[in-house]
PDB file of C-alpha atoms in Angstrom:
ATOM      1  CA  UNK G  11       0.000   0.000   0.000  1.00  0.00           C
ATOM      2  CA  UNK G  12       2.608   2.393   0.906  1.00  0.00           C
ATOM      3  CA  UNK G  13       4.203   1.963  -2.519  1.00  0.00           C
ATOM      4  CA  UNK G  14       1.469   3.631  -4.078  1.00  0.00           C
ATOM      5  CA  UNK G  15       2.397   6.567  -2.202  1.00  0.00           C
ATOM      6  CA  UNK G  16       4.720   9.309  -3.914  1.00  0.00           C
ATOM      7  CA  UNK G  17       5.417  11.473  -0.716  1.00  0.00           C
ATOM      8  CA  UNK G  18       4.572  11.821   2.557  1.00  0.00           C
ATOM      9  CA  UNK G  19       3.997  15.273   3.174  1.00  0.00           C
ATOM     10  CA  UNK G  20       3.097  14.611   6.853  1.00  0.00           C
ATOM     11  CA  UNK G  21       4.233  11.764   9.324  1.00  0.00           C
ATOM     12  CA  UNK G  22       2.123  10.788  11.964  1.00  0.00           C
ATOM     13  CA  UNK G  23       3.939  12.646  14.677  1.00  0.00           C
ATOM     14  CA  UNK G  24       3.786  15.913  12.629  1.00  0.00           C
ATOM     15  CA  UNK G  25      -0.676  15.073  11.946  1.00  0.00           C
ATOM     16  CA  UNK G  26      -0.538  14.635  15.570  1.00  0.00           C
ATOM     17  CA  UNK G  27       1.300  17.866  16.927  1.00  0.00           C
ATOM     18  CA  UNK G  28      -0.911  19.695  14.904  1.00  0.00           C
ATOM     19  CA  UNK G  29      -3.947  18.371  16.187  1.00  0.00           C
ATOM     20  CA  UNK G  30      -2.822  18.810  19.570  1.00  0.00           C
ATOM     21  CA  UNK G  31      -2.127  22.623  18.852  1.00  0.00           C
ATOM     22  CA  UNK G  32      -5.403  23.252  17.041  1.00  0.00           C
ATOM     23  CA  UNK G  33      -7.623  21.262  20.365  1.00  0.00           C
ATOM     24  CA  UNK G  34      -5.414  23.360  22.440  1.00  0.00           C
ATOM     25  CA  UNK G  35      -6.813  26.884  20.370  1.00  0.00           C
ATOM     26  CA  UNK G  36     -10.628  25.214  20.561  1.00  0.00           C
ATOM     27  CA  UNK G  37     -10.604  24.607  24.025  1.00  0.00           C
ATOM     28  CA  UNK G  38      -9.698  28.261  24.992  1.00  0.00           C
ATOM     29  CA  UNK G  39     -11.902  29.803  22.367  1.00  0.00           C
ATOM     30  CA  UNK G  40     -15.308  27.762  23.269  1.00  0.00           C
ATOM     31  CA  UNK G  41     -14.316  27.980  27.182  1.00  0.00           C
ATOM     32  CA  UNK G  42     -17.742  27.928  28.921  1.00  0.00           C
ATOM     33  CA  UNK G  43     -19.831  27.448  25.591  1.00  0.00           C
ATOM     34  CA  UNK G  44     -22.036  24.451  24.537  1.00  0.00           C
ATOM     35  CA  UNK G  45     -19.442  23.178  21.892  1.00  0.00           C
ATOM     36  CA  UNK G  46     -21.505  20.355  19.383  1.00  0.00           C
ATOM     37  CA  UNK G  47     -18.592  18.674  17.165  1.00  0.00           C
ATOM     38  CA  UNK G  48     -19.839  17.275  13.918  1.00  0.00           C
ATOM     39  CA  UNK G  49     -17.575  15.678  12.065  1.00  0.00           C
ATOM     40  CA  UNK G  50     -17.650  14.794   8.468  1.00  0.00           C
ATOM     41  CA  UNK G  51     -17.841  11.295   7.229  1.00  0.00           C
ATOM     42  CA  UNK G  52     -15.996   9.177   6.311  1.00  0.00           C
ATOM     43  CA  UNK G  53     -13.085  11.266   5.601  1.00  0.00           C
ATOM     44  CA  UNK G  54     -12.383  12.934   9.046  1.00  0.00           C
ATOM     45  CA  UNK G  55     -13.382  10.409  11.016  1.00  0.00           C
ATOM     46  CA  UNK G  56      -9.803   9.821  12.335  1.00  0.00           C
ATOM     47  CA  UNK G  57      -8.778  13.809  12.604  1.00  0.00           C
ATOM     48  CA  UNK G  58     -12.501  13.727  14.881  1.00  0.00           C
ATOM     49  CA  UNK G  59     -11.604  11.224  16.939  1.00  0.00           C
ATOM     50  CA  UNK G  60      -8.079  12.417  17.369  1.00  0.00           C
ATOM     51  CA  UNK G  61      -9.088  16.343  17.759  1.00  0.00           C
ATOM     52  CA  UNK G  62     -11.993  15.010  20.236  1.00  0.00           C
ATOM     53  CA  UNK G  63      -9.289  13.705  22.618  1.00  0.00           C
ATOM     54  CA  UNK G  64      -6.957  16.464  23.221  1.00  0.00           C
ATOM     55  CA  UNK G  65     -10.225  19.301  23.661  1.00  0.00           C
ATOM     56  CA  UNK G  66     -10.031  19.566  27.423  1.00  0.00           C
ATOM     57  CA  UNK G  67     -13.548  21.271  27.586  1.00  0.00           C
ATOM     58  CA  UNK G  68     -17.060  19.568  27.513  1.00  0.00           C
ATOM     59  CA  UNK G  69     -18.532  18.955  24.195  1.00  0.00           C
ATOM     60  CA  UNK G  70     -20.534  17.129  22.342  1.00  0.00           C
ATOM     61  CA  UNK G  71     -19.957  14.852  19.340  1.00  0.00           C
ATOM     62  CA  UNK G  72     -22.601  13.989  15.887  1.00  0.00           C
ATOM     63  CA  UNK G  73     -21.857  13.342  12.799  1.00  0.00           C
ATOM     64  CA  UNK G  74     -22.999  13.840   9.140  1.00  0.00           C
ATOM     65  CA  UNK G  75     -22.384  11.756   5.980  1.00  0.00           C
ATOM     66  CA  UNK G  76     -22.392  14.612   2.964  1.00  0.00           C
ATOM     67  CA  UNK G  77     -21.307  13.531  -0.562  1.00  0.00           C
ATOM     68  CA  UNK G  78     -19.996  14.943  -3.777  1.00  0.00           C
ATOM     69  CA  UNK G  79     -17.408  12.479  -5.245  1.00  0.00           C
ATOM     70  CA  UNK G  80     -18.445   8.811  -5.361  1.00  0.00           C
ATOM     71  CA  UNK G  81     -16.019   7.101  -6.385  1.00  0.00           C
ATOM     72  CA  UNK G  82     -14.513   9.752  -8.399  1.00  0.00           C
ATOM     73  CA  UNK G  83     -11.378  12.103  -8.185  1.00  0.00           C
ATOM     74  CA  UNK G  84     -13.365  15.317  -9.252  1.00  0.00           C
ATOM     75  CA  UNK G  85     -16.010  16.806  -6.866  1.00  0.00           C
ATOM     76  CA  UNK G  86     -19.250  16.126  -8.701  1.00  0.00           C
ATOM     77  CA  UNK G  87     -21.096  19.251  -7.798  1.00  0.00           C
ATOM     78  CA  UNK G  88     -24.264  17.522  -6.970  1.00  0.00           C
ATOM     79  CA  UNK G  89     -24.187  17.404  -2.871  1.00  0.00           C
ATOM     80  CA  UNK G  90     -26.338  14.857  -1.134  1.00  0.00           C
ATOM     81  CA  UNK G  91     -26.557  14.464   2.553  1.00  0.00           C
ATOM     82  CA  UNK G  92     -26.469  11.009   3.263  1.00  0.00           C
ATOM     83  CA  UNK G  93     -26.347  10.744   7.487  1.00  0.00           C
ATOM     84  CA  UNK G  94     -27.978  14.180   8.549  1.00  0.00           C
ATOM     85  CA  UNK G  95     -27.060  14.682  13.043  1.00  0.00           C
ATOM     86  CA  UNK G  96     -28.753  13.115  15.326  1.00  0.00           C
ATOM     87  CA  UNK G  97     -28.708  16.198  18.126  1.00  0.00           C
ATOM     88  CA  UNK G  98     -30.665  19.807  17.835  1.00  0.00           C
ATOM     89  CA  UNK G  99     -28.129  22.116  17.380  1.00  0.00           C
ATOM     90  CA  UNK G 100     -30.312  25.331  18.412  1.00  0.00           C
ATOM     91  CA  UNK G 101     -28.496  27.403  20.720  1.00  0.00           C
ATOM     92  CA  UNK G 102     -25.249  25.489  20.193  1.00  0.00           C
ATOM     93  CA  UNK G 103     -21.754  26.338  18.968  1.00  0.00           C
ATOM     94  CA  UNK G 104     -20.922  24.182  16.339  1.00  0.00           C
ATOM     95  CA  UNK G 105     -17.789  23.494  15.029  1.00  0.00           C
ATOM     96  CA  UNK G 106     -17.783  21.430  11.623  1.00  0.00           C
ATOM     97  CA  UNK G 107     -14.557  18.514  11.485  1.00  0.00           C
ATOM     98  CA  UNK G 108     -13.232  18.375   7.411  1.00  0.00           C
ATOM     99  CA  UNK G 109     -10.672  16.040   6.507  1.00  0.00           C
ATOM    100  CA  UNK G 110      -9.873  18.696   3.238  1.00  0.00           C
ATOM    101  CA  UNK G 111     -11.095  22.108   2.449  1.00  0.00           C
ATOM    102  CA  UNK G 112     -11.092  21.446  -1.293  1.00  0.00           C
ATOM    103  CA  UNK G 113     -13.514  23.198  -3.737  1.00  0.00           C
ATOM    104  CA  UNK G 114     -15.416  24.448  -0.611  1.00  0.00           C
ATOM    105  CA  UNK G 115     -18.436  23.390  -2.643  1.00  0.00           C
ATOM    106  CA  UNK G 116     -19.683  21.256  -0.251  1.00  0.00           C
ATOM    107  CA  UNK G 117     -19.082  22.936   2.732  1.00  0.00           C
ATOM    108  CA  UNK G 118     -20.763  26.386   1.147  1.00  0.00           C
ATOM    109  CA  UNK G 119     -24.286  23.729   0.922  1.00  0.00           C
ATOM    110  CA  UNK G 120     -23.844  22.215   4.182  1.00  0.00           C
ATOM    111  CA  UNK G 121     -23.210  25.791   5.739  1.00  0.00           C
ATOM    112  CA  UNK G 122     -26.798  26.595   4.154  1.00  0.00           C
ATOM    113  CA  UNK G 123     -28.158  23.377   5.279  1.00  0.00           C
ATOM    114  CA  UNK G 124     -27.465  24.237   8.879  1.00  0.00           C
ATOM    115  CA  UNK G 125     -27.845  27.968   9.298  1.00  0.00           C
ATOM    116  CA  UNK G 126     -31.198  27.436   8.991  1.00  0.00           C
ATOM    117  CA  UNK G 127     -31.155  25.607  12.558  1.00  0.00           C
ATOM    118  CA  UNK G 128     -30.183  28.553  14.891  1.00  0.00           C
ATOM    119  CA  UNK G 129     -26.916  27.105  16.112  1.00  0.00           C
ATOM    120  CA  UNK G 130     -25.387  29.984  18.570  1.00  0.00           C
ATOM    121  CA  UNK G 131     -22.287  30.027  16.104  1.00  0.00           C
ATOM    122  CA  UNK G 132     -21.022  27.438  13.070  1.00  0.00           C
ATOM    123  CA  UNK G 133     -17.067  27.185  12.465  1.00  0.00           C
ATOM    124  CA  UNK G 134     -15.262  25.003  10.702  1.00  0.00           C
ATOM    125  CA  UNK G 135     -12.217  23.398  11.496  1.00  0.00           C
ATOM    126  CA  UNK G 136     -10.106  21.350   8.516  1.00  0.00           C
ATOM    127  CA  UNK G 137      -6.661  19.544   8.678  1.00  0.00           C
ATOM    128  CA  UNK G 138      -5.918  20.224   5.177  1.00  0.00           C
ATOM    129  CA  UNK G 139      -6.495  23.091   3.062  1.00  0.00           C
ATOM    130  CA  UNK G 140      -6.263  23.238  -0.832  1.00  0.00           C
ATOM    131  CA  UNK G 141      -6.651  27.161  -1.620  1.00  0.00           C
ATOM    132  CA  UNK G 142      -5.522  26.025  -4.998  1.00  0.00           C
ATOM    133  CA  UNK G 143      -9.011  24.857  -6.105  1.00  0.00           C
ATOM    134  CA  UNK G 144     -11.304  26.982  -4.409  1.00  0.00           C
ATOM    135  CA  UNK G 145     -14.439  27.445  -6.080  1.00  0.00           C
ATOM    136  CA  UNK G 146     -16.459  28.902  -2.998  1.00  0.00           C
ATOM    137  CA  UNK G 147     -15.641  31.629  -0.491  1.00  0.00           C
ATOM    138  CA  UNK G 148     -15.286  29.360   2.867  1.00  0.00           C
ATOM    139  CA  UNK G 149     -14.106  30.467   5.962  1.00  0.00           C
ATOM    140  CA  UNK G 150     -12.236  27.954   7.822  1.00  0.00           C
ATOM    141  CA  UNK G 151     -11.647  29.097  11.494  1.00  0.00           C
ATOM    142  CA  UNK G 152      -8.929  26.576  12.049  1.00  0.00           C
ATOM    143  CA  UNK G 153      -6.894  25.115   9.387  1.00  0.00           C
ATOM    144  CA  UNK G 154      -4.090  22.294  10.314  1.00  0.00           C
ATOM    145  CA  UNK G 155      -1.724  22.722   7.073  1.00  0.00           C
ATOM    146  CA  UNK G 156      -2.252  23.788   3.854  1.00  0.00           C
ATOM    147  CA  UNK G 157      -1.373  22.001   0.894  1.00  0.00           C
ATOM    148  CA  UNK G 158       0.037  21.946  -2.739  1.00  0.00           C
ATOM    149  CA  UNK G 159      -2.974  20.846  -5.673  1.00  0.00           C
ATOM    150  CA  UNK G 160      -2.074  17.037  -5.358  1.00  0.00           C
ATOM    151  CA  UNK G 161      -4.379  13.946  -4.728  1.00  0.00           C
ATOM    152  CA  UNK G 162      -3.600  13.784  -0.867  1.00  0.00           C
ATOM    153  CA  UNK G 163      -4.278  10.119   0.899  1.00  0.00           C
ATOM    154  CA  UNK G 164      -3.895   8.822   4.485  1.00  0.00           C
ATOM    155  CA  UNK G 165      -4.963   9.688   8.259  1.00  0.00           C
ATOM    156  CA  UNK G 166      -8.789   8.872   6.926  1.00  0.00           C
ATOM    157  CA  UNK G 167      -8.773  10.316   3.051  1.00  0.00           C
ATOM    158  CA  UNK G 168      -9.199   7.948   0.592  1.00  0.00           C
ATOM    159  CA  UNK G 169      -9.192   7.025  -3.048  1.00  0.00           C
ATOM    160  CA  UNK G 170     -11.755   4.956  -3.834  1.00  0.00           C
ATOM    161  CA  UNK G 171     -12.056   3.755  -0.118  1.00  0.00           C
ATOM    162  CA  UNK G 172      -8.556   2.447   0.125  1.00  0.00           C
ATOM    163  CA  UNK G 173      -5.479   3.926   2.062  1.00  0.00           C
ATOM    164  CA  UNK G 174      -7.723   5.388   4.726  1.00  0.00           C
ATOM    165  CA  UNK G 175      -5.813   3.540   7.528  1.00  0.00           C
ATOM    166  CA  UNK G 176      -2.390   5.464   6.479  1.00  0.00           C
ATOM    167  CA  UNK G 177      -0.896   6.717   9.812  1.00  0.00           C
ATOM    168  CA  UNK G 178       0.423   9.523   7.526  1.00  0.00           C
ATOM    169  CA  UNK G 179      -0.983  11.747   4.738  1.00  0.00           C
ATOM    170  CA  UNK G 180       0.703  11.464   1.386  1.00  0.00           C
ATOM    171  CA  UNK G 181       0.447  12.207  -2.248  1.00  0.00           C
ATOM    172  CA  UNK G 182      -0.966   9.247  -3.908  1.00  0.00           C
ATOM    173  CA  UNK G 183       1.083   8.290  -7.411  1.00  0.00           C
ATOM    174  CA  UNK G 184      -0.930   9.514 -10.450  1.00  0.00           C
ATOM    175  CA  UNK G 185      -1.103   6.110 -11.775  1.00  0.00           C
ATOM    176  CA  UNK G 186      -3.152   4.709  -9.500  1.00  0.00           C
ATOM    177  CA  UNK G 187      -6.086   7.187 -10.353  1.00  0.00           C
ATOM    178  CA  UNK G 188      -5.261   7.483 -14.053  1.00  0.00           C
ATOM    179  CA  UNK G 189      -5.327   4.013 -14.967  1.00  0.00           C
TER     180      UNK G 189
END
């Protein structure tokens, strides 16, 4: 599997730093706040569970299945919410987990999705951002690194459901998604 990789651009202990850094910045901003954490699926299920640990505050934790790709490279443009949250988020601050701030397509509908549900506040937080290929004016309160316009696998990004399990998050070859 890890021959499929071209580069690591980030090794585990590097993901993990970061992480620890941006819980560290959450916990002090949402001090004394109802803090609802709703992470992204399937993608940043891994930087959510990770992030999760090192908040030293209260919060809450949902998540939301919202897709764009199947099983392709390119961001189809046609959003679908597939697992919508399970908790009200009236009157709560809500901070939205991405794996990747891409396009920001998806994150401009899901921002519209929710406002309508009077959280108290909605930020997002992403461990990757691609300003290369931004297509939507997003805001992203917290970003963990930001990276050059290459297919990025690893720490719970996929292609085509593989390579999810990567400890690391590297450039996957171009062969393997050009074939």
């Amino acid at each position: 599997m890890t021959n499929d990789i071209e580069e690591t651009l980030y090794s585990e202990e590097e993901i993990l730093k970061r992480v620890e850094e941006i819980s560290m910045q959450i916990s002090k901003d949402y001090e004394g706040k109802d803090l609802l954490i709703v992470g992204i699926l399937k993608g940043s299920v891994i930087f959510t569970s990770d992030l999760a640990k090192h908040i030293k505050i209260p919060c809450s934790l949902d998540f939301m299945a919202v897709s764009s790709y199947g099983s392709s490279t390119e961001s189809s443009g046609v959003i679908k919410i597939l697992k919508d949250l399970d908790e009200d988020i009236e009157g709560k601050h809500v901070l939205i987990v991405e794996d990747i701030v891409d396009t920001g397509i998806t994150l401009s509908y899901l921002l519209e999705y929710l406002n309508v549900r009077k959280a108290a506040s909605i930020e997002i937080v992403a461990l990757l951002n691609k300003k290369a290929r931004r297509k939507a004016d997003i805001k992203v309160k917290y970003i963990g690194f930001d990276i050059p316009d290459e297919f990025i696998v690893g720490y719970g990004m996929d292609y085509s459901e593989k390579y999810r399990n990567l400890p690391f998050i590297g450039i996957l070859k171009r062969e393997i998604y050009e074939k």
